[in-house]
Coordinates of C-alpha atoms in Angstrom, one line a residue:
M1 CA 29.3 0.7 -32.9
R2 CA 27.6 3.1 -30.5
T3 CA 25.5 0.3 -29.1
M4 CA 28.6 -1.8 -28.5
V5 CA 30.3 1.1 -26.7
R6 CA 27.3 1.6 -24.5
T7 CA 27.0 -2.1 -23.6
T8 CA 30.7 -2.1 -22.8
V9 CA 30.3 0.9 -20.5
I10 CA 27.5 -0.7 -18.6
A11 CA 29.4 -4.0 -18.2
A12 CA 32.3 -2.0 -16.7
L13 CA 30.1 0.0 -14.4
V14 CA 28.0 -2.8 -12.9
P15 CA 30.8 -4.3 -10.7
M16 CA 31.5 -0.8 -9.4
L17 CA 27.8 -0.4 -8.7
V18 CA 27.7 -3.7 -6.8
A19 CA 30.7 -2.7 -4.7
L20 CA 29.1 0.6 -3.9
L21 CA 25.9 -1.1 -2.8
V22 CA 27.8 -3.1 -0.1
G23 CA 28.4 0.1 1.7
V24 CA 24.8 1.2 1.8
A25 CA 23.5 1.2 5.3
A26 CA 20.7 -1.0 6.3
P27 CA 17.3 0.7 6.6
A28 CA 15.6 1.5 9.8
S29 CA 12.6 -0.6 10.7
A30 CA 10.2 -1.2 13.5
H31 CA 9.6 -4.9 13.1
E32 CA 10.9 -7.2 10.3
E33 CA 8.4 -9.6 8.8
R34 CA 8.9 -13.3 9.2
E35 CA 10.0 -15.1 6.0
S36 CA 6.9 -15.3 3.9
H37 CA 5.9 -17.4 0.9
F38 CA 3.2 -17.1 -1.7
P39 CA 0.3 -19.5 -1.3
P40 CA -0.1 -22.3 -3.9
G41 CA -2.6 -20.3 -5.9
D42 CA -5.3 -22.9 -6.2
G43 CA -7.8 -20.9 -4.1
S44 CA -10.6 -18.6 -5.3
V45 CA -12.1 -15.2 -4.3
P46 CA -14.7 -15.8 -1.6
V47 CA -18.2 -14.5 -2.2
H48 CA -20.8 -13.4 0.3
R49 CA -22.6 -16.2 2.1
D50 CA -26.2 -15.7 3.4
I51 CA -27.1 -16.8 6.8
G52 CA -29.0 -19.9 5.5
E53 CA -25.9 -21.1 3.7
A54 CA -23.6 -21.0 6.7
A55 CA -22.3 -24.2 8.3
D56 CA -22.8 -22.5 11.7
V57 CA -23.8 -19.1 12.9
L58 CA -22.2 -17.2 15.9
V59 CA -23.4 -13.8 17.1
V60 CA -21.4 -11.1 18.9
C61 CA -23.1 -8.1 20.6
K62 CA -22.5 -5.4 23.2
P63 CA -24.7 -4.4 26.1
D64 CA -26.1 -1.4 24.2
S65 CA -26.6 -3.3 20.9
A66 CA -30.4 -3.4 21.4
E67 CA -30.5 0.4 21.7
R68 CA -28.3 0.8 18.7
I69 CA -30.5 -1.6 16.7
Q70 CA -33.5 0.6 17.3
Q71 CA -31.8 3.4 15.5
I72 CA -31.4 1.4 12.2
S73 CA -33.6 3.1 9.6
D74 CA -34.1 0.1 7.3
P75 CA -37.0 -2.0 8.9
E76 CA -35.9 -5.2 7.2
L77 CA -32.3 -4.8 8.5
R78 CA -33.6 -3.8 11.9
S79 CA -35.7 -6.9 12.1
F80 CA -32.7 -9.1 11.1
N81 CA -30.6 -7.6 13.8
Q82 CA -33.3 -8.1 16.4
Q83 CA -33.5 -11.8 15.4
L84 CA -29.8 -12.1 15.8
L85 CA -29.8 -10.4 19.1
G86 CA -31.7 -13.3 20.6
R87 CA -28.9 -15.6 19.4
C88 CA -26.0 -13.5 20.9
E89 CA -23.6 -15.6 22.9
F90 CA -20.4 -13.5 22.8
R91 CA -19.3 -10.0 23.9
H92 CA -16.0 -10.1 22.1
L93 CA -15.1 -11.2 18.5
Q94 CA -12.0 -13.1 19.6
A95 CA -14.1 -15.3 21.8
A96 CA -16.4 -16.1 18.9
V97 CA -13.4 -16.9 16.7
D98 CA -12.1 -19.2 19.3
A99 CA -15.4 -21.0 19.4
V100 CA -15.6 -21.7 15.7
S101 CA -15.9 -25.5 15.2
E102 CA -16.8 -25.8 11.5
Q103 CA -15.4 -24.4 8.3
G104 CA -17.8 -22.1 6.5
T105 CA -19.0 -20.4 9.7
N106 CA -20.6 -16.9 9.7
I107 CA -19.9 -14.6 12.6
Y108 CA -22.3 -11.6 12.9
L109 CA -21.2 -8.5 14.7
L110 CA -24.2 -6.4 16.0
P111 CA -23.9 -2.6 16.3
G112 CA -21.5 -1.6 19.0
H113 CA -18.1 -0.3 20.0
Y114 CA -15.7 -3.2 20.4
R115 CA -12.4 -2.9 22.4
E116 CA -11.7 -6.6 22.9
Q117 CA -10.3 -6.0 26.4
P118 CA -9.5 -9.7 27.1
S119 CA -6.9 -9.5 24.3
W120 CA -5.0 -6.6 25.9
D121 CA -2.8 -8.3 28.4
P122 CA -2.8 -12.1 27.6
A123 CA -0.9 -14.3 30.1
C124 CA 0.7 -16.1 27.1
G125 CA 2.4 -12.9 26.1
N126 CA 4.8 -12.7 29.1
D127 CA 7.6 -14.4 27.1
Y128 CA 7.3 -12.4 23.9
D129 CA 10.4 -10.2 23.4
D130 CA 9.0 -7.8 20.8
G131 CA 11.0 -9.4 18.0
V132 CA 10.0 -11.0 14.8
A133 CA 6.7 -12.9 15.3
G134 CA 6.6 -16.3 13.6
Y135 CA 3.5 -18.1 12.5
R136 CA 3.4 -20.4 15.5
L137 CA 3.0 -17.5 17.8
M138 CA -0.1 -16.5 15.8
T139 CA -1.6 -19.8 16.7
T140 CA -0.6 -19.8 20.4
C141 CA -0.7 -16.2 21.4
G142 CA -1.7 -13.9 18.6
E143 CA -3.1 -11.4 21.2
V144 CA 0.4 -10.2 21.9
L145 CA 0.2 -8.2 18.7
N146 CA -3.4 -8.3 17.4
L147 CA -6.7 -7.3 18.8
V148 CA -8.3 -10.2 16.9
T149 CA -6.3 -13.2 15.4
I150 CA -7.5 -15.7 12.8
A151 CA -4.9 -18.4 12.2
G152 CA -6.0 -21.2 9.8
D153 CA -3.0 -23.4 9.3
D154 CA -1.5 -26.1 11.5
P155 CA 2.0 -24.9 12.3
D156 CA 3.3 -28.5 12.4
D157 CA 2.5 -29.4 8.8
P158 CA 4.9 -28.5 6.0
D159 CA 2.5 -26.3 4.0
I160 CA 0.9 -22.8 4.5
S161 CA -2.6 -23.8 3.5
C162 CA -5.6 -23.3 5.7
D163 CA -6.7 -26.7 7.2
N164 CA -8.6 -26.0 10.5
A165 CA -12.1 -24.8 11.4
L166 CA -11.3 -21.2 10.6
C167 CA -11.1 -21.7 6.8
D168 CA -13.9 -19.9 4.9
L169 CA -14.7 -17.8 7.9
Q170 CA -17.1 -14.9 7.2
I171 CA -17.2 -11.9 9.7
E172 CA -19.9 -9.3 9.0
G173 CA -21.1 -6.2 10.7
T174 CA -24.9 -5.9 10.7
G175 CA -25.3 -2.1 11.0
D176 CA -26.5 0.4 8.4
R177 CA -22.9 1.4 7.7
P178 CA -19.4 0.3 8.6
K179 CA -19.1 2.8 11.4
D180 CA -22.0 1.2 13.3
V181 CA -19.6 -1.7 14.2
R182 CA -16.4 -0.1 15.4
F183 CA -13.2 -1.7 16.7
T184 CA -10.8 0.6 18.5
G185 CA -7.3 -0.2 19.6
G186 CA -6.3 3.2 21.1
F187 CA -3.9 3.7 23.9
R188 CA -3.1 2.4 27.3
E189 CA -2.9 4.4 30.5
N190 CA 0.8 4.9 30.0
G191 CA 0.2 6.5 26.6
D192 CA 1.4 3.6 24.4
W193 CA -0.6 1.8 21.8
V194 CA -2.9 -1.0 22.9
K195 CA -2.1 -3.2 19.8
H196 CA 0.0 -3.4 16.7
N197 CA -2.9 -4.7 14.5
G198 CA -6.6 -4.6 14.6
L199 CA -7.5 -7.9 12.9
K200 CA -5.0 -10.3 11.4
A201 CA -6.1 -13.1 9.1
D202 CA -3.1 -15.4 8.8
R203 CA -3.2 -18.4 6.4
A204 CA -6.9 -18.0 6.6
D205 CA -8.0 -19.1 3.2
G206 CA -11.5 -18.1 2.2
F207 CA -11.6 -15.2 4.7
Y208 CA -14.4 -12.7 4.2
L209 CA -14.7 -9.4 6.2
A210 CA -17.5 -6.8 5.7
N211 CA -19.2 -3.7 7.0
V212 CA -16.9 -2.8 9.9
T213 CA -14.5 0.0 11.0
F214 CA -11.1 -0.5 12.5
E215 CA -9.1 2.4 14.0
L216 CA -6.1 3.5 16.1
F217 CA -3.5 0.8 15.8
R218 CA 0.3 1.1 15.9
E219 CA 0.7 -0.6 12.6
N220 CA -2.3 -1.9 10.6
A221 CA -6.1 -1.9 11.0
V222 CA -6.6 -5.1 9.0
Y223 CA -3.8 -7.4 8.0
V224 CA -4.1 -10.4 5.7
H225 CA -1.0 -12.6 5.5
E226 CA -0.1 -15.7 3.4
T227 CA -3.8 -16.3 2.6
D228 CA -5.2 -17.7 -0.6
G229 CA -8.7 -16.3 -1.1
Y230 CA -9.9 -13.3 0.8
T231 CA -12.5 -10.5 0.5
V232 CA -12.5 -7.2 2.4
D233 CA -15.7 -5.4 1.5
D234 CA -17.1 -2.1 2.8
V235 CA -14.5 -1.7 5.5
V236 CA -13.3 1.6 7.0
A237 CA -9.7 1.7 8.2
R238 CA -8.5 5.0 9.7
K239 CA -6.2 6.8 12.1
N240 CA -3.4 4.1 12.2
D241 CA 0.3 4.9 12.5
L242 CA 1.1 2.9 9.4
Y243 CA -1.4 1.2 7.2
G244 CA -5.2 0.9 6.9
L245 CA -5.7 -2.3 4.9
L246 CA -2.5 -4.3 4.5
T247 CA -2.1 -7.7 2.7
F248 CA 1.1 -9.5 2.2
A249 CA 2.1 -12.6 0.3
S250 CA -1.5 -13.4 -0.5
D251 CA -3.5 -14.4 -3.6
H252 CA -7.1 -14.4 -4.9
G253 CA -7.9 -11.2 -3.1
F254 CA -10.8 -8.8 -3.5
I255 CA -10.9 -5.4 -1.8
S256 CA -14.0 -3.4 -2.6
D257 CA -15.8 -0.2 -1.5
C258 CA -13.3 0.6 1.3
E259 CA -12.6 3.9 2.8
T260 CA -9.2 4.7 4.3
Y261 CA -8.0 7.9 5.8
F262 CA -5.6 9.4 8.4
N263 CA -3.0 6.6 8.0
G264 CA 0.7 7.4 8.5
D265 CA 1.9 5.3 5.6
S266 CA -0.8 4.3 3.1
G267 CA -4.5 3.6 3.1
V268 CA -4.3 0.4 1.1
Y269 CA -1.2 -1.8 0.8
P270 CA -1.1 -5.1 -1.1
G271 CA 2.6 -5.8 -0.6
S272 CA 4.3 -8.8 -2.2
A273 CA 1.0 -9.8 -3.9
S274 CA 1.5 -13.3 -5.4
D275 CA 3.7 -12.9 -8.5
V276 CA 1.3 -14.8 -10.8
N277 CA 2.5 -12.9 -13.9
S278 CA 6.2 -13.2 -13.3
Q279 CA 6.6 -15.1 -16.6
N280 CA 4.1 -13.0 -18.5
T281 CA 5.9 -11.0 -21.2
N282 CA 2.8 -8.8 -21.9
T283 CA 2.3 -5.6 -20.1
G284 CA -1.5 -5.6 -19.9
P285 CA -4.4 -5.9 -19.6
L286 CA -4.2 -9.0 -17.4
Q287 CA -6.1 -12.3 -17.6
R288 CA -5.1 -13.2 -14.0
W289 CA -4.3 -11.0 -11.0
A290 CA -3.5 -11.6 -7.4
V291 CA -5.8 -8.9 -5.9
E292 CA -8.5 -6.7 -7.3
I293 CA -9.1 -3.4 -5.6
T294 CA -12.2 -1.4 -6.7
G295 CA -14.7 1.2 -5.5
C296 CA -12.4 2.4 -2.7
D297 CA -12.1 6.0 -1.5
T298 CA -8.6 6.5 -0.1
H299 CA -7.9 10.1 1.1
H300 CA -6.1 12.1 3.7
N301 CA -3.3 9.5 4.2
A302 CA 0.4 10.1 3.8
L303 CA 0.0 7.8 0.7
G304 CA -3.3 6.8 -0.7
F305 CA -2.0 3.4 -2.0
S306 CA 1.4 1.8 -1.7
G307 CA 2.8 -1.6 -2.5
T308 CA 6.4 -2.9 -2.3
A309 CA 6.4 -5.7 -4.8
G310 CA 2.8 -4.8 -5.5
N311 CA 2.6 -7.5 -8.2
S312 CA -0.5 -8.3 -10.4
V313 CA -2.6 -5.7 -8.7
Y314 CA -5.8 -4.8 -10.6
F315 CA -6.6 -1.4 -9.3
H316 CA -9.7 0.2 -11.0
D317 CA -12.5 2.6 -10.4
N318 CA -11.1 4.0 -7.2
D319 CA -10.9 7.6 -5.9
V320 CA -7.4 8.5 -4.7
H321 CA -7.3 12.1 -3.6
H322 CA -6.2 14.6 -1.0
N323 CA -3.3 12.4 0.2
G324 CA 0.4 13.4 0.4
A325 CA 0.9 11.2 -2.7
G326 CA -1.6 9.0 -4.5
Y327 CA -0.5 5.6 -5.9
V328 CA 3.0 4.4 -5.0
T329 CA 4.6 1.1 -5.8
D330 CA 8.3 0.1 -5.5
S331 CA 11.1 -2.4 -5.7
V332 CA 13.4 -1.0 -3.1
V333 CA 13.0 -3.1 0.1
G334 CA 14.5 -6.5 0.6
D335 CA 13.0 -9.6 2.0
H336 CA 9.8 -9.1 0.0
P337 CA 9.1 -12.1 -2.3
G338 CA 8.3 -11.2 -5.9
M339 CA 11.0 -8.7 -6.7
P340 CA 11.2 -6.6 -8.8
Q341 CA 7.6 -5.3 -8.8
D342 CA 5.6 -6.1 -11.9
H343 CA 2.3 -6.1 -13.7
A344 CA 0.1 -3.7 -11.8
W345 CA -3.0 -2.6 -13.9
L346 CA -4.4 0.8 -13.1
E347 CA -7.5 1.7 -15.0
D348 CA -10.4 4.1 -14.7
N349 CA -9.2 5.7 -11.4
R350 CA -9.6 9.3 -10.4
I351 CA -6.2 10.3 -9.0
Y352 CA -6.3 14.0 -8.1
S353 CA -5.4 16.7 -5.6
N354 CA -2.8 14.7 -3.7
N355 CA -1.2 17.7 -2.2
V356 CA -1.8 17.4 1.5
N357 CA 1.5 18.0 3.3
Y358 CA 1.7 16.1 6.6
Y359 CA 5.5 16.5 7.0
P360 CA 5.3 19.6 9.3
N361 CA 3.7 17.2 11.9
V362 CA 7.0 15.4 12.4
Q363 CA 9.2 18.6 12.2
D364 CA 10.2 21.3 14.7
G365 CA 7.9 20.4 17.7
G366 CA 5.0 19.2 15.6
P367 CA 2.5 16.9 17.2
C368 CA 4.2 13.7 16.1
T369 CA 7.3 14.6 18.0
K370 CA 5.6 14.0 21.3
K371 CA 7.0 11.0 23.3
D372 CA 3.7 9.2 23.9
P373 CA 1.6 8.1 21.0
A374 CA -1.6 9.0 22.9
D375 CA -0.5 12.7 22.9
R376 CA 0.2 13.0 19.2
G377 CA -3.4 13.5 18.1
H378 CA -4.0 10.3 16.1
Q379 CA -7.5 10.1 17.4
D380 CA -8.1 13.6 16.0
G381 CA -6.7 12.8 12.5
V382 CA -3.1 13.8 13.0
V383 CA -1.0 11.9 10.4
C384 CA 2.7 11.2 11.0
P385 CA 4.2 10.3 7.6
A386 CA 6.5 7.3 7.8
F387 CA 8.0 7.4 4.3
P388 CA 9.6 10.2 2.1
V389 CA 7.5 10.9 -1.0
P390 CA 7.3 14.1 -3.1
V391 CA 4.2 15.8 -1.8
G392 CA 1.9 16.6 -4.7
T393 CA 2.5 13.4 -6.8
G394 CA -0.3 11.3 -8.3
V395 CA 1.4 8.0 -9.3
M396 CA 5.0 7.0 -8.4
I397 CA 6.6 3.8 -9.7
A398 CA 10.0 3.3 -8.1
G399 CA 11.5 0.5 -10.1
G400 CA 8.6 -1.5 -11.5
N401 CA 8.1 -3.5 -14.7
R402 CA 5.2 -4.0 -17.1
N403 CA 2.8 -1.8 -15.2
F404 CA -0.2 -0.8 -17.3
V405 CA -1.6 2.7 -16.5
T406 CA -4.5 3.4 -18.7
S407 CA -7.7 5.5 -18.9
N408 CA -7.2 7.2 -15.5
E409 CA -8.0 10.8 -14.7
I410 CA -4.9 12.4 -13.2
Y411 CA -5.2 16.0 -12.4
D412 CA -4.5 18.7 -9.8
N413 CA -1.4 17.0 -8.4
W414 CA 0.8 20.0 -7.9
R415 CA 4.2 18.4 -8.3
Y416 CA 4.0 15.4 -10.7
G417 CA 1.1 13.6 -12.3
V418 CA 3.2 10.4 -12.9
M419 CA 6.7 9.6 -11.7
L420 CA 8.8 6.7 -13.0
F421 CA 12.5 5.9 -12.1
W422 CA 15.1 3.2 -11.6
A423 CA 15.7 1.3 -8.3
P424 CA 19.0 -0.7 -8.4
A425 CA 18.6 -4.3 -7.3
G426 CA 21.4 -4.0 -4.8
I427 CA 19.3 -1.7 -2.7
R428 CA 17.0 -4.6 -1.9
G429 CA 20.0 -6.9 -1.2
E430 CA 20.5 -8.5 -4.6
Y431 CA 24.0 -8.0 -5.8
D432 CA 24.1 -10.1 -8.9
P433 CA 25.5 -7.7 -11.6
A434 CA 23.0 -9.1 -14.1
K435 CA 20.1 -7.9 -12.0
Q436 CA 21.2 -4.3 -11.4
Q437 CA 19.2 -2.9 -14.4
D438 CA 16.2 -5.3 -13.9
N439 CA 13.8 -2.3 -13.8
P440 CA 12.0 -0.1 -14.8
H441 CA 11.1 -1.7 -18.1
H442 CA 8.0 -2.1 -20.4
N443 CA 5.7 0.2 -18.4
A444 CA 2.9 1.6 -20.6
F445 CA 0.9 4.8 -19.9
T446 CA -2.0 5.1 -22.4
H447 CA -5.3 6.9 -22.7
N448 CA -4.9 8.8 -19.5
Q449 CA -6.4 12.3 -19.1
F450 CA -3.9 14.7 -17.6
G451 CA -4.6 18.1 -16.1
Y452 CA -8.3 18.5 -16.3
Q453 CA -11.5 17.3 -14.5
P454 CA -14.0 15.0 -16.2
G455 CA -16.3 18.1 -16.7
G456 CA -13.5 19.9 -18.6
A457 CA -12.2 22.3 -15.9
V458 CA -8.5 22.8 -16.3
L459 CA -6.6 21.7 -13.1
P460 CA -3.1 21.0 -14.2
N461 CA -0.5 18.8 -12.6
G462 CA 2.9 20.5 -11.8
I463 CA 4.4 18.3 -14.5
D464 CA 2.4 15.5 -16.0
V465 CA 5.2 13.0 -16.4
W466 CA 8.6 12.9 -14.5
W467 CA 10.9 10.2 -15.7
D468 CA 14.6 9.6 -15.2
D469 CA 14.9 8.3 -18.8
A470 CA 15.8 4.8 -17.4
G471 CA 14.6 1.4 -18.7
T472 CA 13.7 -0.2 -22.0
G473 CA 10.2 -0.5 -23.5
N474 CA 8.7 2.3 -21.4
C475 CA 6.1 4.1 -23.5
W476 CA 3.3 6.7 -23.6
D477 CA 0.5 6.7 -26.1
D478 CA -2.8 8.4 -26.7
N479 CA -2.8 10.4 -23.4
L480 CA -4.9 13.5 -23.4
A481 CA -4.3 17.0 -22.1
A482 CA -6.8 19.7 -21.7
P483 CA -7.9 21.5 -24.9
G484 CA -5.1 23.8 -26.0
K485 CA -2.6 22.1 -23.8
E486 CA 0.0 19.4 -24.2
I487 CA 1.3 16.7 -21.9
T488 CA 4.1 18.2 -19.9
H489 CA 7.2 16.1 -19.2
N490 CA 10.9 16.2 -18.5
A491 CA 12.2 13.6 -21.0
T492 CA 15.7 14.4 -22.0
D493 CA 15.3 13.2 -25.6
P494 CA 14.2 16.2 -27.7
R495 CA 11.7 13.9 -29.5
G496 CA 9.8 13.7 -26.2
L497 CA 8.3 10.7 -24.5
P498 CA 8.7 7.4 -26.5
D499 CA 5.7 6.0 -28.2
C500 CA 4.1 2.6 -27.8
P501 CA 4.7 -0.2 -28.7
T502 CA 8.5 0.3 -29.2
G503 CA 9.2 2.5 -26.2
S504 CA 12.5 3.5 -24.7
M505 CA 15.7 1.9 -25.8
W506 CA 18.4 2.9 -23.2
P507 CA 18.4 1.1 -19.8
V508 CA 20.3 3.7 -17.7
G509 CA 18.8 6.9 -16.6
N510 CA 19.8 10.6 -16.4
V511 CA 22.1 11.2 -13.4
V512 CA 21.1 14.8 -13.0
K513 CA 17.5 13.8 -12.5
S514 CA 18.4 11.1 -10.1
A515 CA 20.6 13.5 -8.2
Q516 CA 17.4 15.5 -7.4
L517 CA 16.4 12.5 -5.2
L518 CA 19.6 12.4 -3.2
P519 CA 18.9 14.9 -0.4
C520 CA 15.6 13.3 0.4
S521 CA 17.3 10.0 0.9
Q522 CA 18.2 11.1 4.4
Y523 CA 14.6 11.3 5.7
N524 CA 13.7 9.7 8.9
R525 CA 10.6 10.9 10.8
E526 CA 12.3 10.6 14.2
S527 CA 15.9 11.6 13.6
N528 CA 15.9 13.6 10.4
P529 CA 12.4 14.7 9.4
D530 CA 13.5 17.7 7.3
P531 CA 16.6 16.8 5.3
A532 CA 18.7 19.7 4.1
G533 CA 18.3 20.3 0.4
C534 CA 15.2 18.2 0.0
D535 CA 12.1 19.9 -1.3
W536 CA 9.8 16.8 -1.3
M537 CA 8.5 17.8 2.2
D538 CA 7.7 21.3 1.0
S539 CA 4.2 22.1 -0.3
P540 CA 4.5 22.6 -4.1
S541 CA 3.0 25.7 -5.5
R542 CA -0.3 25.4 -7.2
P543 CA 0.2 25.5 -11.0
S544 CA -1.8 28.1 -12.9
S545 CA -4.3 26.8 -15.5
S546 CA -3.1 29.6 -17.8
E547 CA 0.5 28.5 -17.8
S548 CA 2.3 27.6 -21.0
A549 CA 0.9 24.8 -23.1
A550 CA 4.4 23.6 -24.0
G551 CA 4.8 19.9 -23.7
T552 CA 8.3 19.7 -22.3
V553 CA 10.1 21.0 -19.2
N554 CA 13.7 22.0 -19.5
T555 CA 16.1 19.5 -17.9
M556 CA 19.8 19.0 -17.8
S557 CA 21.4 16.0 -19.3
M558 CA 24.5 14.1 -18.2
P559 CA 25.9 10.7 -19.1
V560 CA 26.0 8.1 -16.4
G561 CA 29.5 7.5 -15.2
A562 CA 31.0 6.1 -12.0
S563 CA 30.0 9.2 -10.0
G564 CA 26.6 9.0 -11.5
I565 CA 26.1 5.5 -10.3
G566 CA 27.0 6.6 -6.8
V567 CA 24.4 9.3 -6.9
L568 CA 21.8 6.9 -8.1
L569 CA 22.6 4.4 -5.4
A570 CA 22.4 7.0 -2.7
A571 CA 19.1 8.3 -4.0
A572 CA 17.6 4.9 -4.2
A573 CA 18.9 4.1 -0.7
G574 CA 16.7 6.9 0.6
L575 CA 13.6 5.1 -0.7
V576 CA 14.4 2.2 1.7
V577 CA 14.1 4.4 4.8
W578 CA 11.0 3.4 6.7
R579 CA 9.9 1.2 3.9
R580 CA 10.8 -2.2 5.3
R581 CA 7.4 -3.6 6.1
V582 CA 6.5 -4.2 9.8
S583 CA 5.8 -7.7 10.9
T584 CA 3.2 -9.0 13.3

């Protein structure tokens, strides 16, 4: 009988929820992305190709490359560079890309500082109105937005598959380390950004990028879009106003050994990764994923990792630390294929000390409030956070399904170790009543170590698990706390966090918990950078290692009625602010 009553209540509330959603204001955005589609999925992850295996070889160098080569410590690598120097025909990477005539070409970048000045003011850009950039523009005048553009598809054919000479293109820096080959966007004399993006690979199946640094762009350092098969290896992406490494609507990706820091949104962002597990009813581990991210060090960003519709992401053996928040994935922004988010697999990561508060930079005369980007200090590591997140959080899942979070070390995040909550479908523009509770379901958190370092030192999270009680099938099993401690959480049920495999049973969350999100929904880094009543932008206090070992944190409980639905909607609306992905 109780189940029937609850079902009836939900059925009655959903139409009200949908009506309320209609009144939610549209989110602010810099540039909306063009309509994007997943590639067909018949590609593969490209592997490194030696010079003797390349169909053609092109070499790019700078006037001081010879001097820089002399400083290479490895004699074999130094000799290789000297041989390549004799074959150098180009001073700019875009010129070499434009000269590619065969699929499977290798482009080698000799040590140097690359500014790509011919791309700054292209004559073809005179008619661009700063609006949404379609794919055809990428083929005719990608320089209006990008320092370097690689566009592999014929815009006149009906598909999005790579079919020109730029397929299977490999671009590789030849220095000792990524910083030896550095691409800088920077600023114009008027103080504005030179470019939106550093390098964009658009429908460039088989793209391989290695051993380079990209810095100082208005949006993204490296951007991979609608591409089936890409590798980004040993790349540094830093000091960008939004993202370090951004991929969107792409498949068969591999991002390895990257370093990202001083980015205003996130260091690594695989948004709308191909939804290859949309019909998979298992939570994890996965047999097939859209992108694998491993060996990366993402630190001192507003967010270490983020992904709206970050589907089928295999994220393992990474270090995520000293960001404002660590790993964030969500289902709150519309026009992203693959909603709601599903099937991320986080394993063997070290997610710790994500307590760096960058919000004062956008408040009360902080450096990010200066009119000209050149005066804000980006080049010195100033971060201007674009999105509201609770500083001090390790992992945040805002409305995802079947995420498998296992065997991670999550410690010293002073607010929350893990955060899980509901995001109504109407927030992303889907008003079908049947979809409003389509998340968060069947998320599993197992075998994680909370609150202590690998060596045993106790470094607690503020609360190990913050959950709004929403969703069915969410479960926690075999997670470990420091000796003498218990996993701390705010579950309303006195029995604690639900065990696997059964998990939670009630789809709707606790309105009082959701109400805590409401004041922060008003954040906007230009117009409202310090919302009244919001403590997310405050630095949380460091928890004491000697605090109580109790496994629960007191929380109020309230049934979700009509007013509760309104609170939930307003809170979720806040997550949209600044989260609509920029387009180039």
